[in-house]
PDB file of C-alpha atoms in Angstrom:
ATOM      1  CA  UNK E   2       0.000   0.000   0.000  1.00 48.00           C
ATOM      2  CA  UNK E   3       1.527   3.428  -1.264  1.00 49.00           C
ATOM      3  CA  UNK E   4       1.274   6.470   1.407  1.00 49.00           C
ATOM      4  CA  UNK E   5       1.678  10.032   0.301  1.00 50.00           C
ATOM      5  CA  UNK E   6       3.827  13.091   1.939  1.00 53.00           C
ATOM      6  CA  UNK E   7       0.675  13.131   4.413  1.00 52.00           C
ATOM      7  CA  UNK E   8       0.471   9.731   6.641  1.00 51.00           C
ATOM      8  CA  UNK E   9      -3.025  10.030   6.316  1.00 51.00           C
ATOM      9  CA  UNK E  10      -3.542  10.236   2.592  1.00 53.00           C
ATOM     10  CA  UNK E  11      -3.530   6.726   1.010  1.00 52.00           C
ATOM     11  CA  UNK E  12      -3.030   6.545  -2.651  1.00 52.00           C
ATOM     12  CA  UNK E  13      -3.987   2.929  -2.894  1.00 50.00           C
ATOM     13  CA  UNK E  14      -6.205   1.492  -5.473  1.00 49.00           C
ATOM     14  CA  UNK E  15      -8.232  -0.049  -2.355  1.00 50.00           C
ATOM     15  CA  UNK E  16      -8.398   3.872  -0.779  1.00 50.00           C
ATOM     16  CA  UNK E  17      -9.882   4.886  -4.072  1.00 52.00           C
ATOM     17  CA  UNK E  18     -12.267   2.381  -4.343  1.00 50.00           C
ATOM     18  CA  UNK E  19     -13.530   3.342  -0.922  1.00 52.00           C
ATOM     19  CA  UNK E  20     -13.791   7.193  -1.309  1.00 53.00           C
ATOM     20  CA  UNK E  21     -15.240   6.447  -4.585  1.00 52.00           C
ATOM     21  CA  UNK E  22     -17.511   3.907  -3.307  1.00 54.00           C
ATOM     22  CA  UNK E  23     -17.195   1.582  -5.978  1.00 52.00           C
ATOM     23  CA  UNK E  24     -17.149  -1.795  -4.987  1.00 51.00           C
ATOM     24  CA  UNK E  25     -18.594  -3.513  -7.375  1.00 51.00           C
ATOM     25  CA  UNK E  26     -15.408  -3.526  -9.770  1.00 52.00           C
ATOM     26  CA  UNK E  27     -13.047  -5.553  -7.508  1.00 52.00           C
ATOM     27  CA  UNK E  28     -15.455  -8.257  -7.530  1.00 54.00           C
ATOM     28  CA  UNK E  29     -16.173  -8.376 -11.334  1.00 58.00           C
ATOM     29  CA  UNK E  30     -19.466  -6.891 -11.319  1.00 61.00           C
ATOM     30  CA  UNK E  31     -21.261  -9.914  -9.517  1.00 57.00           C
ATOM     31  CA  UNK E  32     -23.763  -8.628  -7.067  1.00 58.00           C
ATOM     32  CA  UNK E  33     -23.275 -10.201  -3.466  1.00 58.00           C
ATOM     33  CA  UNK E  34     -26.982 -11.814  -3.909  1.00 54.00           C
ATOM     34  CA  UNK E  35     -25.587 -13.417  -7.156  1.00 57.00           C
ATOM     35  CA  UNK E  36     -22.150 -14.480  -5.377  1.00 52.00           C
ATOM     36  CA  UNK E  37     -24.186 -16.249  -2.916  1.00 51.00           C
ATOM     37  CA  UNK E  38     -26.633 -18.014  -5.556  1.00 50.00           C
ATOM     38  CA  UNK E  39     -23.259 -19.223  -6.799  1.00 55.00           C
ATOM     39  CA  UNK E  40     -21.932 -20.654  -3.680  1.00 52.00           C
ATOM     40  CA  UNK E  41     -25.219 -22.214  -3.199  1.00 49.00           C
ATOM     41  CA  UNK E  42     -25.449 -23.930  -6.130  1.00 52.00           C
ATOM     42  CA  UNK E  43     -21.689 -25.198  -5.784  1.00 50.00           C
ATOM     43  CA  UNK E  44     -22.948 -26.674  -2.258  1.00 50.00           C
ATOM     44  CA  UNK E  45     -25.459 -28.763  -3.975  1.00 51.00           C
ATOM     45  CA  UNK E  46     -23.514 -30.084  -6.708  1.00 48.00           C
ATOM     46  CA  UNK E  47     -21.084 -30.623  -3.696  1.00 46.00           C
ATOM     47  CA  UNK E  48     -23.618 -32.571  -1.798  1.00 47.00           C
ATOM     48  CA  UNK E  49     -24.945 -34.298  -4.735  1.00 50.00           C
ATOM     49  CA  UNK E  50     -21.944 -36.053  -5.635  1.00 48.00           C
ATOM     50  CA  UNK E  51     -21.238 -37.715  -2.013  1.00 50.00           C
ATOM     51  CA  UNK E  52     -18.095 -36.084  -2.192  1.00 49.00           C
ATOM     52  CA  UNK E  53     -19.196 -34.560   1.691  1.00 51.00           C
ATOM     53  CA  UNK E  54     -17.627 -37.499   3.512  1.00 52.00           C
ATOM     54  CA  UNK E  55     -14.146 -37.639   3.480  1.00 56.00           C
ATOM     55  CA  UNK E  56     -12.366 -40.646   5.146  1.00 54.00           C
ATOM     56  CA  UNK E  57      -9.009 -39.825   6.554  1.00 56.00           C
ATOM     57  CA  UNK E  58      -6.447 -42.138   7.484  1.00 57.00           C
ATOM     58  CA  UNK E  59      -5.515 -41.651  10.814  1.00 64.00           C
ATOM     59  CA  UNK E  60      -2.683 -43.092  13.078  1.00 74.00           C
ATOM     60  CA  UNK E  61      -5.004 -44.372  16.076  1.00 80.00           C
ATOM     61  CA  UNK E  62      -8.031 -45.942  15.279  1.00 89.00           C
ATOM     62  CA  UNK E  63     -10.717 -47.194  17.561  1.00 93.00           C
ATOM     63  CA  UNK E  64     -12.546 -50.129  18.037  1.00 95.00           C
ATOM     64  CA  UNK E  65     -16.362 -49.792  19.523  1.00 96.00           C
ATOM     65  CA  UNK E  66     -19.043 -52.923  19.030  1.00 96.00           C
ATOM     66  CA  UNK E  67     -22.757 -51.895  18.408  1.00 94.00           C
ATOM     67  CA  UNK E  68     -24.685 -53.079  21.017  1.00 94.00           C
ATOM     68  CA  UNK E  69     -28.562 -53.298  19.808  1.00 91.00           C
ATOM     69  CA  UNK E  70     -30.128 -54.006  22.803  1.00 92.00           C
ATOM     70  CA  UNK E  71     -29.082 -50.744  24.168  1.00 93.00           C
ATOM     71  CA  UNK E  72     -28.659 -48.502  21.122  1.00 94.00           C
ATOM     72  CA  UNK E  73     -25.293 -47.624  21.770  1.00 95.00           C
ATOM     73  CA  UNK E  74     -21.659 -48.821  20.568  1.00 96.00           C
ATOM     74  CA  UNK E  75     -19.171 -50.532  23.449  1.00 96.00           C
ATOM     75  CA  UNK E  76     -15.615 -49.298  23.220  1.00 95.00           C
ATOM     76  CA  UNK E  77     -13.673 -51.885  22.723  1.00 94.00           C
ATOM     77  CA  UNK E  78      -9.996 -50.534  22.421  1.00 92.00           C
ATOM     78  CA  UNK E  79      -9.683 -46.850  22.877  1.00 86.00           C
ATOM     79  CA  UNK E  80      -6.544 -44.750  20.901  1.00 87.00           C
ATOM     80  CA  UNK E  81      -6.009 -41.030  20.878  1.00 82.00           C
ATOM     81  CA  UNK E  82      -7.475 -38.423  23.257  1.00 83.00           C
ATOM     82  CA  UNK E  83     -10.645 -38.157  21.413  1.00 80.00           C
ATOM     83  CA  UNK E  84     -12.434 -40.089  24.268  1.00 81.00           C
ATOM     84  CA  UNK E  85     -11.731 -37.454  26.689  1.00 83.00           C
ATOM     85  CA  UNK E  86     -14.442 -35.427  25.065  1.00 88.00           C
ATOM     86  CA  UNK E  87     -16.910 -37.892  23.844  1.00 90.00           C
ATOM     87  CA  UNK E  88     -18.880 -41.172  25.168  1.00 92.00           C
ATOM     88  CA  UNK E  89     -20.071 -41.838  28.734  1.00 94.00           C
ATOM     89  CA  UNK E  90     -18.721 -44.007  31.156  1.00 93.00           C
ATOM     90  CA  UNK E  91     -20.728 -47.137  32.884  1.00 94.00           C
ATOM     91  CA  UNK E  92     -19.039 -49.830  34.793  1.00 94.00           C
ATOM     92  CA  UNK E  93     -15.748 -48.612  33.985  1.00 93.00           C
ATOM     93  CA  UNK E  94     -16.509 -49.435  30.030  1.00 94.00           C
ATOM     94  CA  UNK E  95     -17.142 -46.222  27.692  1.00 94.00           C
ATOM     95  CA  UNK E  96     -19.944 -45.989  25.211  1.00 96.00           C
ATOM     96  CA  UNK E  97     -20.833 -43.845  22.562  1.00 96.00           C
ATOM     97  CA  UNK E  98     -24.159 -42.717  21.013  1.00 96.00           C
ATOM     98  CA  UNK E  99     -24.983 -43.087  17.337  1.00 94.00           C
ATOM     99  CA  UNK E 100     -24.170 -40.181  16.719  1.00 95.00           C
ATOM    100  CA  UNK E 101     -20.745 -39.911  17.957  1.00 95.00           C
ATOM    101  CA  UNK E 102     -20.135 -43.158  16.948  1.00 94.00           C
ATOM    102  CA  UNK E 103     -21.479 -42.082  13.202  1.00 94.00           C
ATOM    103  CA  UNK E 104     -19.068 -38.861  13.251  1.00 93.00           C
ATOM    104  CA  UNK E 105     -16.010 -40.942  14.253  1.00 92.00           C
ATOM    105  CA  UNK E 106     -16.267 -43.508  11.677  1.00 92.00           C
ATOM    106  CA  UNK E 107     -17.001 -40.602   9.255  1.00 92.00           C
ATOM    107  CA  UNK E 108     -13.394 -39.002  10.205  1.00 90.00           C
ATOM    108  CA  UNK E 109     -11.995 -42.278  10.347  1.00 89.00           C
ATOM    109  CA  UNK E 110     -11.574 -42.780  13.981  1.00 91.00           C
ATOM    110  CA  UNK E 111     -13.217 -45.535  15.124  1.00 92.00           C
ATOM    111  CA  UNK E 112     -14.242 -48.802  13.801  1.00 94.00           C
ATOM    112  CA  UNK E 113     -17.339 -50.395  14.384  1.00 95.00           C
ATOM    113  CA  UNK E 114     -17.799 -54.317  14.689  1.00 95.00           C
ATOM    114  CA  UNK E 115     -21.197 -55.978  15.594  1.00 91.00           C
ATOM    115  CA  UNK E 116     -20.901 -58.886  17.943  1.00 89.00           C
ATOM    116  CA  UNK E 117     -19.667 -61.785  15.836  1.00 91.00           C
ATOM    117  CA  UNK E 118     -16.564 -58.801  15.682  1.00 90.00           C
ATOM    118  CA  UNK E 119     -17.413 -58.371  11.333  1.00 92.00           C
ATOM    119  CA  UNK E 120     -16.575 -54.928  10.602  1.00 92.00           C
ATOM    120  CA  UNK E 121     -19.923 -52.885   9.933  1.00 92.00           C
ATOM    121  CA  UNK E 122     -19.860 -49.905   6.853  1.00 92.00           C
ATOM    122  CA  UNK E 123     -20.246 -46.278   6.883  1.00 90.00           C
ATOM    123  CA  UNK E 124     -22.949 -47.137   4.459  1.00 92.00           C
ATOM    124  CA  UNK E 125     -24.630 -49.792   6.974  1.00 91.00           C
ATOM    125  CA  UNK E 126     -24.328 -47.728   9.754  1.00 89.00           C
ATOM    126  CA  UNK E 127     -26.501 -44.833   8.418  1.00 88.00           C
TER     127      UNK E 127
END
């Protein structure tokens, strides 16, 4: 940013624009209503492709088995701080609700078994 003699007078391109008021040149003439409509629309393409869900590989991974009869997954084997934050504790075992258990498989954190110990899906899980 280029400064005049005076400290106070800017001679920016970005001072101009706001003396002049004219915004709507930086941002290529797109109203912010349209910008928006935009983004929106992006979202839902987003969305549509089941792109949202994105596995990542992570260096401790849990291991929780669904319990039916009480709606809730067991944890198993425990890695990582995350259940310092999440799940309640019962009898000295931690459980987690579906829907912590459904966000941690979604990041990759946890694995779910049912209780012959086969692994259970993202997809089967939802």
């Amino acid at each position: 940013m280029e400064f005049s003699q005076d400290a106070n007078e800017c001679t920016s391109s970005i001072c101009r624009m706001e003396a002049a008021g004219d915004w709507s040149s930086s941002s290529g003439g797109v109203s912010d209503s349209e910008a928006c409509l935009e983004d929106f629309e992006d979202e839902e393409v987003f969305y549509e492709m089941g792109s949202h869900i994105k596995l990542q590989f992570r260096k401790y991974v849990s291991k929780a088995c669904w319990k039916d009869e009480m709606g809730v997954a067991e944890v198993l084997e425990h890695k990582g701080r995350l259940f310092t934050s999440m799940g309640i504790i019962r009898n000295g075992k931690i459980y987690c609700s579906i829907e912590e258990t459904l966000f941690l498989a979604e990041i990759g954190a946890l694995l779910l078994v049912d209780e012959k110990h086969t692994t259970i899906s993202l997809k089967e899980i939802y």
